[in-house]
Coordinates of C-alpha atoms and ligand atoms in Angstrom, one line a residue:
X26 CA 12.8 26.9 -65.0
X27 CA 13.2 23.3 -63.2
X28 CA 10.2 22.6 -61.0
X29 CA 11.0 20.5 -57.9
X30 CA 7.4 18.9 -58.2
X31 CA 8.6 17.1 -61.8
X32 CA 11.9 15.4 -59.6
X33 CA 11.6 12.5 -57.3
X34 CA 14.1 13.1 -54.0
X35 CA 16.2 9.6 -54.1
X36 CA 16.9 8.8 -50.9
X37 CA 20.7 10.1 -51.3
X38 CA 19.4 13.5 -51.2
X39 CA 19.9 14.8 -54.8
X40 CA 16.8 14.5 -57.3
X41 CA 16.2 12.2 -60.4
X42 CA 14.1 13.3 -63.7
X43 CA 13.8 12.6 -67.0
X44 CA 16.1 14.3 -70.3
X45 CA 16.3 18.2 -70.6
X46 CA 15.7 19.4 -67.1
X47 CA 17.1 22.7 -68.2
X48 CA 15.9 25.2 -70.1
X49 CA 16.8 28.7 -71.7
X50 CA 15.1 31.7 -72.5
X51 CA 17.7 33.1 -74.7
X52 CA 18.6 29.8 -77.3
X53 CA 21.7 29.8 -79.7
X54 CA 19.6 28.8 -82.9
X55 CA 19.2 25.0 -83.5
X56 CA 20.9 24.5 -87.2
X57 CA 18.4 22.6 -89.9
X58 CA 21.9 20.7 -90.4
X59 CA 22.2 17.5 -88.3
X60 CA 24.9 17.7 -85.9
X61 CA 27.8 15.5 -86.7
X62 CA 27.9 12.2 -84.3
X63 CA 30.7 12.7 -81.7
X64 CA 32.5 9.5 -80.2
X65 CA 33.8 11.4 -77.3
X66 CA 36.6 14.0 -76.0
X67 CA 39.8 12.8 -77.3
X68 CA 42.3 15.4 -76.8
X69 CA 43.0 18.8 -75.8
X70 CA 45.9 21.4 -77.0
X71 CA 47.3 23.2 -74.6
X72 CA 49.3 26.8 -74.8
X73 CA 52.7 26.3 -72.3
X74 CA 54.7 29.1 -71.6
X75 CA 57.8 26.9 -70.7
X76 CA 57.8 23.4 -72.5
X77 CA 60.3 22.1 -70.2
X78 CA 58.8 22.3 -67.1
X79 CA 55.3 21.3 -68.7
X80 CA 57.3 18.2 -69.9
X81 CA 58.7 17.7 -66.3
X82 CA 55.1 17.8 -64.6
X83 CA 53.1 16.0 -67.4
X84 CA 55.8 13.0 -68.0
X85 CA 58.0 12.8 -65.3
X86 CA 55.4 13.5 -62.3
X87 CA 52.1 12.5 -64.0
X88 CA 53.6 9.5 -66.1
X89 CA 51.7 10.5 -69.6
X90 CA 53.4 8.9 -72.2
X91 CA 55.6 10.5 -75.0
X92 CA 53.6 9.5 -78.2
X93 CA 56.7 12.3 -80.1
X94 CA 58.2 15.2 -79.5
X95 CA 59.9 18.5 -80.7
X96 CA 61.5 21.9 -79.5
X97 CA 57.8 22.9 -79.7
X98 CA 55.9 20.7 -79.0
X99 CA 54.7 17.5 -76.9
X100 CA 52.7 14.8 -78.1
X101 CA 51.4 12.8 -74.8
X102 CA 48.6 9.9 -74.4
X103 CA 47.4 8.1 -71.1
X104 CA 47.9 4.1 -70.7
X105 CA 44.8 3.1 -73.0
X106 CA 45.0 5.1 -75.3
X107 CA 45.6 3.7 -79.0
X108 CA 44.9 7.3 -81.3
X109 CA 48.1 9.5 -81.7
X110 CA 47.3 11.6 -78.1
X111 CA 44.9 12.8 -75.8
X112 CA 46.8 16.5 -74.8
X113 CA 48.9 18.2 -77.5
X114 CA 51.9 20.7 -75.1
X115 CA 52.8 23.7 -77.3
X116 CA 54.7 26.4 -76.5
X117 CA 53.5 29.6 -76.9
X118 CA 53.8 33.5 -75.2
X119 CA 50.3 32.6 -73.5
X120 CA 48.9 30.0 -71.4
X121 CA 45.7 29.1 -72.8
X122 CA 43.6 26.6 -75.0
X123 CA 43.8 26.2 -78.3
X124 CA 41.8 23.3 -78.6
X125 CA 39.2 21.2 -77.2
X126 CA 39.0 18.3 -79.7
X127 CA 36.3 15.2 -80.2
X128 CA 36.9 12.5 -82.3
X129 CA 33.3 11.9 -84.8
X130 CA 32.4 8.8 -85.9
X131 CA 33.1 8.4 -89.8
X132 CA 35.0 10.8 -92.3
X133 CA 32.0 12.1 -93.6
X134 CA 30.6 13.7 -90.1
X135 CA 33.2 16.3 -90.7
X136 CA 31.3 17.7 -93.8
X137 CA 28.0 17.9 -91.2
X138 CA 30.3 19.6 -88.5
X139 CA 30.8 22.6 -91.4
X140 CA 27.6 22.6 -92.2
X141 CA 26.4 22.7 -88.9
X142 CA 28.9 25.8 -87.4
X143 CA 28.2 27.8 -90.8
X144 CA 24.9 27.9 -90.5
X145 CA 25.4 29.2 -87.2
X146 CA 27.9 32.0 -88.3
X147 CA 30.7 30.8 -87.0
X148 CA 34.0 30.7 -88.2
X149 CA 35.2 27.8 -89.5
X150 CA 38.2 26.2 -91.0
X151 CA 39.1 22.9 -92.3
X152 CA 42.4 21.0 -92.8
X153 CA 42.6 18.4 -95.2
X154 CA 46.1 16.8 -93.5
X155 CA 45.4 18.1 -90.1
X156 CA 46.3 20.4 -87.5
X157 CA 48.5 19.0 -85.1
X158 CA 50.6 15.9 -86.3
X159 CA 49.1 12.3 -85.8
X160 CA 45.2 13.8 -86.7
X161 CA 44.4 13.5 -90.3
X162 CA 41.5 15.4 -91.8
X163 CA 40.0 18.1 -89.2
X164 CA 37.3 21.1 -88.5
X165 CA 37.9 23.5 -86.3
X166 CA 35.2 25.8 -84.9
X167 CA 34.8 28.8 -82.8
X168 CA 31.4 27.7 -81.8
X169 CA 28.5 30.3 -80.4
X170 CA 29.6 30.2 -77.1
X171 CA 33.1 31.5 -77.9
X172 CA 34.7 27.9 -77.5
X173 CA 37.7 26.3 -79.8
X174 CA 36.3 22.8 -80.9
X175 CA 37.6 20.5 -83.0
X176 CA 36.1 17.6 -84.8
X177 CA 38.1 14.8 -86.1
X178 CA 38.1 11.3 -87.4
X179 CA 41.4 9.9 -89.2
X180 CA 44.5 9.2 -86.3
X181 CA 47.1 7.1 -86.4
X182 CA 46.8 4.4 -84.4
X183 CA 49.9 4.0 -81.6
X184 CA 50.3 0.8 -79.0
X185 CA 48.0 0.5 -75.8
X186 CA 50.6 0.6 -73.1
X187 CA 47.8 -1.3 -71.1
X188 CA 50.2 -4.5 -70.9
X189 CA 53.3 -2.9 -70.3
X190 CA 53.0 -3.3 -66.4
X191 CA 57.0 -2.9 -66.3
X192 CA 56.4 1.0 -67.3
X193 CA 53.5 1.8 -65.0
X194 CA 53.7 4.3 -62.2
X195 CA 51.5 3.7 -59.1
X196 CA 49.3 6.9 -60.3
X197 CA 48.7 5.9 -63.5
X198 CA 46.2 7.9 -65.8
X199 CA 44.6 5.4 -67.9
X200 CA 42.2 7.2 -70.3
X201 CA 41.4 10.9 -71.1
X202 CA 37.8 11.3 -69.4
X203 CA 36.1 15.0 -69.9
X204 CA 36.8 18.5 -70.2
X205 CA 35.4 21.0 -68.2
X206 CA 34.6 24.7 -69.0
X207 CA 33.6 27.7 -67.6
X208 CA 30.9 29.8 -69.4
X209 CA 28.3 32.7 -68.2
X210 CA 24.9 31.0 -69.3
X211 CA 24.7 27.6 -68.9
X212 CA 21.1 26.8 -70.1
X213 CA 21.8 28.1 -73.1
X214 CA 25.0 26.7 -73.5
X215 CA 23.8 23.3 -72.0
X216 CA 21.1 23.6 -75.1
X217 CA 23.4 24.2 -77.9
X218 CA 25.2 20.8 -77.0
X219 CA 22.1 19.3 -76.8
X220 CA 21.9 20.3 -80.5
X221 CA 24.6 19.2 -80.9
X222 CA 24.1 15.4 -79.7
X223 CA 25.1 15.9 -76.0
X224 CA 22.5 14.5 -73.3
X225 CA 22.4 15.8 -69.2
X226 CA 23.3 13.5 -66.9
X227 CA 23.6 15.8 -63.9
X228 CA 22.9 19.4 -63.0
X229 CA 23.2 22.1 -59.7
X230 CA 20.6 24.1 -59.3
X231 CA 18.6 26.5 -56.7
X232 CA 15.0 26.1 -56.0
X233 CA 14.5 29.2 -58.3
X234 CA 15.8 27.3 -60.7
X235 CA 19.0 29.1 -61.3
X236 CA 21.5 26.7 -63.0
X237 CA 24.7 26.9 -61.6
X238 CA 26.5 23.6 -63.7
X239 CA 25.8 20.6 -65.7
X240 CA 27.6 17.4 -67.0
X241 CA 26.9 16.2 -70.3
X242 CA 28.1 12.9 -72.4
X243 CA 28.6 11.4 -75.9
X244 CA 30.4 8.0 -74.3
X245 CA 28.1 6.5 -72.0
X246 CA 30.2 7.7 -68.4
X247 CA 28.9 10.9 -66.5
X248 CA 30.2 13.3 -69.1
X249 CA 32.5 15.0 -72.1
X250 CA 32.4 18.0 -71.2
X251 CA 30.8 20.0 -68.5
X252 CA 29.5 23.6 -68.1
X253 CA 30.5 25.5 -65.0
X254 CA 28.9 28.6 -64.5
X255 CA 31.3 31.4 -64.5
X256 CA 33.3 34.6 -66.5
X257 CA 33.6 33.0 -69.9
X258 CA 34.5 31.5 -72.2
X259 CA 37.4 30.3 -70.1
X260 CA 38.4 26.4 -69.5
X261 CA 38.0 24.9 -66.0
X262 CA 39.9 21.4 -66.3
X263 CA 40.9 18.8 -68.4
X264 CA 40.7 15.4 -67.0
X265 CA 42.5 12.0 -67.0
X266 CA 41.0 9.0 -65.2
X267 CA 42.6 6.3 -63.1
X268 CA 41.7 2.8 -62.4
X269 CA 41.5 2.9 -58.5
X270 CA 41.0 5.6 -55.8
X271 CA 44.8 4.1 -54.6
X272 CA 46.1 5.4 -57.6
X273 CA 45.1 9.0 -56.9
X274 CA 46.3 8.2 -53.0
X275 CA 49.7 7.8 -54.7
X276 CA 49.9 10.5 -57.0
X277 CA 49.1 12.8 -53.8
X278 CA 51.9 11.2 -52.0
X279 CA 54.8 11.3 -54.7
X280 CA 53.6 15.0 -54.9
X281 CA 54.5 15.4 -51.7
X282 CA 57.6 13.7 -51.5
X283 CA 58.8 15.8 -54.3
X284 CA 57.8 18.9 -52.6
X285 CA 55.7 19.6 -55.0
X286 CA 52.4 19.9 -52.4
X287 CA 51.5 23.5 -54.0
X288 CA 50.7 22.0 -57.5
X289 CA 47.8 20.1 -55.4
X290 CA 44.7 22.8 -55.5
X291 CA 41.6 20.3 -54.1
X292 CA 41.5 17.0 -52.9
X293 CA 41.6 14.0 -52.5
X294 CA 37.7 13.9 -52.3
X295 CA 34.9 11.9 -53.4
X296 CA 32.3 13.9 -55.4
X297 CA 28.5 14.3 -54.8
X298 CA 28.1 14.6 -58.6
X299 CA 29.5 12.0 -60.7
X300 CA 30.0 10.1 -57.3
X301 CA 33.7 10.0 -58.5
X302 CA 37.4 10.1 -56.4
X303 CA 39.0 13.1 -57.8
X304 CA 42.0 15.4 -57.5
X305 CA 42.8 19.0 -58.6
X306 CA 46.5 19.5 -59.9
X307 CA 47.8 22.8 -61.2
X308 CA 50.1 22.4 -63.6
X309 CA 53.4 24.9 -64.3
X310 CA 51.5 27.4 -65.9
X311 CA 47.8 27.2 -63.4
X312 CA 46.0 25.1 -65.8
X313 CA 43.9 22.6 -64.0
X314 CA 43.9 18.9 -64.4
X315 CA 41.6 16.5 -62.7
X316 CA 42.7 12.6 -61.9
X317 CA 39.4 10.8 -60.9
X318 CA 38.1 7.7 -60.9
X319 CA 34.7 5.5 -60.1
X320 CA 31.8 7.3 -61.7
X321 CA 28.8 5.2 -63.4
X322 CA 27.3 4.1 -66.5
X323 CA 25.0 6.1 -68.1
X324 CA 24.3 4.9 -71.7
X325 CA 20.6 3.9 -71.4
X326 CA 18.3 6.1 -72.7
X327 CA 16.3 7.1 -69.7
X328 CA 19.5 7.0 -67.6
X329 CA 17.8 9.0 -65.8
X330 CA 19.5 13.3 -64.9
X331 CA 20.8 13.9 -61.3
X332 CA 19.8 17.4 -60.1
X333 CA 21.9 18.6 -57.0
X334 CA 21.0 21.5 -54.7
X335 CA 23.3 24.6 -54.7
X336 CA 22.9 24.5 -50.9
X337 CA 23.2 20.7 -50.5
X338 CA 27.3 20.6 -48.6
X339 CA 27.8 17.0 -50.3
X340 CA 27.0 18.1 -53.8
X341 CA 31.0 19.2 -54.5
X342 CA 32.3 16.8 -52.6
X343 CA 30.5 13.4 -50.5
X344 CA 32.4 14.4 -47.3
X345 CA 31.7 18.0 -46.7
X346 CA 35.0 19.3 -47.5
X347 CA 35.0 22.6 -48.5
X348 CA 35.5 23.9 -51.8
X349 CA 38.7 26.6 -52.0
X350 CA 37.5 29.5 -53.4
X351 CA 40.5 29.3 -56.3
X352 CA 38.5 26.4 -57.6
X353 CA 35.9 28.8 -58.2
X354 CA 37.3 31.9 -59.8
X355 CA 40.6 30.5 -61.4
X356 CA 40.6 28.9 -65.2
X357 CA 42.2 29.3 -68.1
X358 CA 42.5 31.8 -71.3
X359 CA 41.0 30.3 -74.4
X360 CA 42.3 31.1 -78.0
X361 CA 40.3 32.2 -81.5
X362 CA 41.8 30.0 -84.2
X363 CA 43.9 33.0 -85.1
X364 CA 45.6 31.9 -81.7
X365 CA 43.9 35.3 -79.7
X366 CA 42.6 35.1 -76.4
X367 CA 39.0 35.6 -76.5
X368 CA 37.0 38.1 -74.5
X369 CA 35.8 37.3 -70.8
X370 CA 32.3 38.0 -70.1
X371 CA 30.9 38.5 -67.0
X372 CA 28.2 36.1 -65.4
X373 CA 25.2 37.8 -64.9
X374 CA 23.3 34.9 -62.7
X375 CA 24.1 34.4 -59.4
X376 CA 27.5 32.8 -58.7
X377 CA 27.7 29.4 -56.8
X378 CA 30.9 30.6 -54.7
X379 CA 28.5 33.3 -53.5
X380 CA 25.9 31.6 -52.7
X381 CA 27.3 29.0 -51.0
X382 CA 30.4 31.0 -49.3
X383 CA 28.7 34.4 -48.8
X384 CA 27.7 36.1 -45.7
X385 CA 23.5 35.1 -46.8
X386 CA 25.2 31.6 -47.7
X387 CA 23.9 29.1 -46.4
X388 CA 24.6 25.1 -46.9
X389 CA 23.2 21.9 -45.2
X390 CA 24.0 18.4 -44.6
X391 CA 20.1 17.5 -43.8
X392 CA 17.7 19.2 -45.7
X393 CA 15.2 20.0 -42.8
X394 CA 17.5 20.7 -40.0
X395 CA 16.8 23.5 -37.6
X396 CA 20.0 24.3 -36.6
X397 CA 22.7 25.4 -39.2
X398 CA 25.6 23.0 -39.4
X399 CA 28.4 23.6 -36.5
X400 CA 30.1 26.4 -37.0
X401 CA 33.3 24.2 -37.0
X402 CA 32.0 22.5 -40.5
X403 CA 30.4 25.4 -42.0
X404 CA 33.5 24.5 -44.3
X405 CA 32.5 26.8 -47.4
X406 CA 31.0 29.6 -45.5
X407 CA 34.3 29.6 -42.9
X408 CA 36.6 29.7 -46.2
X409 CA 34.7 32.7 -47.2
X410 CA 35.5 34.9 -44.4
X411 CA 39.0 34.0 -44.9
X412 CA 39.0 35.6 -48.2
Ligands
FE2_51 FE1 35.8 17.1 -63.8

């Protein structure tokens, strides 16, 4: 698939090459359409089961700010934001995703977004005044891979709460940054968003060439979305980004002075990919949230695609820490634009918990080494037996 010979080994121990790195022998067709031009992630609606306690961990603990409100649902946007939101709450009998939604560049990329899912076969429905309040015209997709998207341009426009320091919370989540979600394939998921305008910034990937994950971005930052290799379609995380690492520091720490300690699933860390300071939160009903902070700028053309080895123990996280397997396994339902939870298939390749956790795992901190790490930091592979 990926042959080592065509990457250069930066000294940081993770690989650079050029666009496309990743390839699939089993392609969702590329539509004659051109794809519509996506701006970026701009919101995601969320199923709750109990809007109250949703409220009390997205607003009162997280500090997301109340853009409006009704018995059923919440409208919330992060500090910078200026469109109507960036996560729509609604309550509903079960947790899951009804929407991951990208704002496109002019009104008239909506009518290539339907021409570019129907020629695909996939079903597709447009709304003239919107589907959640504060969007305006809108296309909603189940796309090939069994995803809810959403395409959108028209929003009003609320305040930037960027000035109003007198409201700001020491873990303060300044701008929606990506989504994450789970799929089984992700070369051929990873090329379908390449049709559709999406370019690789970074990858995991064995020596076989087994592809295990990969980031991929509209806005130039390390990604929009990402595709974790897993049972799918499911959603891994959404993600809100901070200004400093401090920030995160404190959101951990009010956490814990709430005793609220179990809603924190991973972290504080610093990531090998993206090279950003995250934080895994689980919110009331186990969807995950990511706070992070610090990655890079990668709007250049020949930015050049980061490949990580499954095996290398920094790639997850800088410092070694190991990776609990929830992280793994756990993610969330998503919907059919009927509001059904879709099927979960089964991934077929090989599954990075298992082959960095399993008995034959096998993870280093020096590629070379003779010895295998001490057994006291073989933090993955120790996790595993715990299981
Ligand atoms: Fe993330």
């Amino acid at each position: 698939m990926t042959n080592r010979a065509d990457m250069t080994l930066t000294s940081s121990g993770y690989y650079v090459s050029q666009e496309a790195p990743i390839a699939t022998d089993d392609p969702v067709p590329t539509p004659s359409s051109p794809p519509p031009d996506v701006l970026r992630c701009a919101y995601m609606e969320l199923v709750v089961t109990d809007l109250a306690a949703s409220r009390q961990f997205y607003v009162d603990v997280l500090g997301l700010y109340v853009t409006e409100e009704d018995d059923e649902t919440i409208y919330l946007r992060s500090t910078e934001e200026f469109i109507h939101h960036n996560l729509v709450l609604r309550k509903g009998p079960i947790a899951a995703v009804a929407a991951f939604s990208y704002r496109v560049r002019t009104p008239e990329d909506l009518d290539l977004a339907v021409a570019f899912y129907t020629e695909l076969g996939c079903d597709v429905r447009r709304s003239p005044s919107g589907f959640v309040k504060g969007i305006g015209d809108s296309v909603r997709v189940t796309d090939p891979l069994g995803f809810p998207y959403e395409f959108f341009h028209q929003t009003d426009h609320v305040e930037r709460m960027s000035w109003r320091y007198d409201l700001h919370s020491p873990g303060e989540l300044v701008r929606l940054d990506h989504f994450n979600q789970v799929t089984p394939d992700v070369p051929r998921a990873v090329k379908h968003m390449q049709d559709l305008g999406f370019r690789v910034t970074e990858d995991i990937q064995d020596e076989e060439g087994t592809v295990y994950a990969a980031w991929m971005r509209r806005k130039p930052t390390v990604h929009d979305t990402a595709m974790t290799g897993g049972d799918g379609p499911r959603m891994h995380h959404v993600c809100f980004a901070t200004h400093e690492k401090h920030n995160i520091l404190a959101i951990c720490d009010k956490l814990g002075a709430l005793r609220r300690s179990d809603a924190i699933e991973r972290g504080p860390g610093r990531h090998g990919v993206s090279n950003a300071f995250y934080l895994y939160l689980r919110d009331p009903d186990g969807h995950r949230v990511e706070v992070y902070t610090q990655d890079y700028y990668t709007g250049d053309p020949d930015n050049p695609v980061v490949t990580w080895d499954v095996h290398d123990n920094q790639r997850r996280d800088w410092w070694g820490n190991p990776v609990v397997p929830s992280w793994y396994t756990d993610a969330s339902l998503v919907l059919d634009l009927d509001g059904n939870p879709q099927p979960v298939v089964a991934r077929t390749d090989s599954s990075e918990m298992a082959v960095t956790i399993g008995a034959d795992g096998f993870s280093y901190t020096r590629p070379g080494d003779e010895e295998p790490m001490p057994e006291w930091k073989q933090g993955e592979y120790k996790l595993g037996h715990q299981l």
